[in-house]
Amino acid sequence: MREQLLKRLRSIDMVQKAGPLKKESDAAVLAEWERSGVRFVSPGPLENVYYHAIGKLLDCIVPTGGSQPILHEGGVYLGCWLESTGTINAELLARFIPSVSESTYRAFAAHQREDGLLPYKVTADGPVFRQIQMVTPLARSVWNYDALHDRNDDFLRTMYSAMSRHDQWLAENRNTRGTGGVEAFCTFDTGHDLSPRFWHVPDTPHLGDPARCYPDSPILPFIAPDLTANVYCQRTYLARIAEALGENGEEWRVKAEKSLQSLFTQCFDTEDYFFYDLDRHDRFVRAQSDVLLRVMACEVGDRAFFDTMLQQYLLNTRKFFAKYPFTSMAMDDPRFDPFSSYNSWSGPSNFLSLIRAPHAFEHHSRHVELTWVMFPILAAMAKMKRFAQCLSPWTGEEGFTEVYSPAILCVLDYVERLCGIMPTPDGELWFTGLVPYAFDHGEEVAPYTAYARSVDGTMYELINLAEGSEIVRDGESYVRFPAGVRIITDHSGRLKGVLGMSTRTVKGSIWYQGAELEFSVNGNELLVLQGRAFQRKRDIGLIYPTY
């Protein structure tokens, strides 16, 4: 099986796999993918879905307002949205086609309004400023892209200037109640279409002006936890960027702390232990939605705080941990609507939630718990035909629209994160020795896998078999290790540590540089290599699902 997988992996023809190219820019984009060296093979159905996704990804990368292609949302969404395509989508794409990620980020800065407002979307007809529509912090995505591809001061300075001016616009126009929080004037400010969170709220700002709130609303403006958390996280990363550019980041940290204080003072209910909008009468809008996951992905709170959120909500099968997580509304809310046949954030599991989730989990080292989300989603992915916006939380069946780039990128991200070779902004390489599990009717998804990636001119290949995993470096066996762990190296392949990726304790040895290195690692436990032996660096245990 090893030799067969390697042979198939090395014979992959990306041009043939991607299918007929449909526009002039596709050839250069596909060539950049080929330079990444990324390929994936498996005897299960996931391989076909994986390459179908790459072909459809090309359809979402479109020259817009010039010759340089940028990433589009896809499906019925014509253009590039700041809440998603211009942030988290581009952040994932940076591991595969970085030039498109950079041009996508730059498009928002290039179209910034004179008063500092960034467009909420960029289309073939130009920028649109009707609402703010923010979810993933742009500064975090920009920082991670830049860290992944060496520091580029010109890019950082351009984006820093644009984001600083946007921050000022928000402070002047979305803090009308003087709380220090960021206010939502409409449903589309957070992209929460049809969510009960925004019942009896207009979809757009008053008269289409993002600085105006409907004056006759009985409940607006809302102090919004996800918008406030976004600005908190944005400011923490603006501090980092400022210092990378040789400037003082302390002012941004002070502003970030004020945003964090406002978030907890205005939007956190200590009884429910949940974040809610606060309406104009200082009442909580008690709709438990994926706003929680959004706030957690903005790095709010310490690990103990996140662990409580896992126990009470995110891994709770009455709340958000459906058979195919995460639901966009808590399942025990009477307003929960599981139907996924239309654009809805009132219940179905949305792919935007699924691609935002890993940062929240990994920021607090909850790697094993994240696999409990990825396993059922990968099982659903193996049956996908058209890359929809959302899934049925009950059946995993695809819902509204098709050729949706968050769904496409979720396939690429989850495969690499679970059983591939993933570069991180911290300069590490993650080689994960897992394979998708046969959760649905016992049907195999990808029983054995092989994955390749080129890093700084070195070709790495990872083989995951039932009996164990192996890293091949420039054609030579380099590391062998038991299934159920993640091997961590630097870009040169120097072994740094091993992370437990299974609920069970994994014991055995890692073959490296001609020696067998004995180890025993628990789930989420991180061992670091000191000389020729492993030492425990972190062992935080597991947070189990609740009911």
XYZ file of N, CA and C in Angstrom, residues 383 438-443:
21
model
N -19.385 12.940 0.076
C -20.566 12.755 -0.769
C -20.933 14.020 -1.538
N -14.964 6.308 9.208
C -16.203 5.878 8.543
C -17.394 6.043 9.483
N -17.842 7.275 9.687
C -18.945 7.544 10.598
C -20.307 7.231 9.974
N -20.454 7.457 8.672
C -21.757 7.334 8.030
C -21.959 5.945 7.439
N -22.811 5.155 8.078
C -23.184 3.825 7.586
C -21.971 2.914 7.385
N -20.868 3.207 8.067
C -19.669 2.398 7.924
C -18.967 2.564 6.589
N -19.363 3.572 5.810
C -18.773 3.775 4.475
C -17.408 4.462 4.615
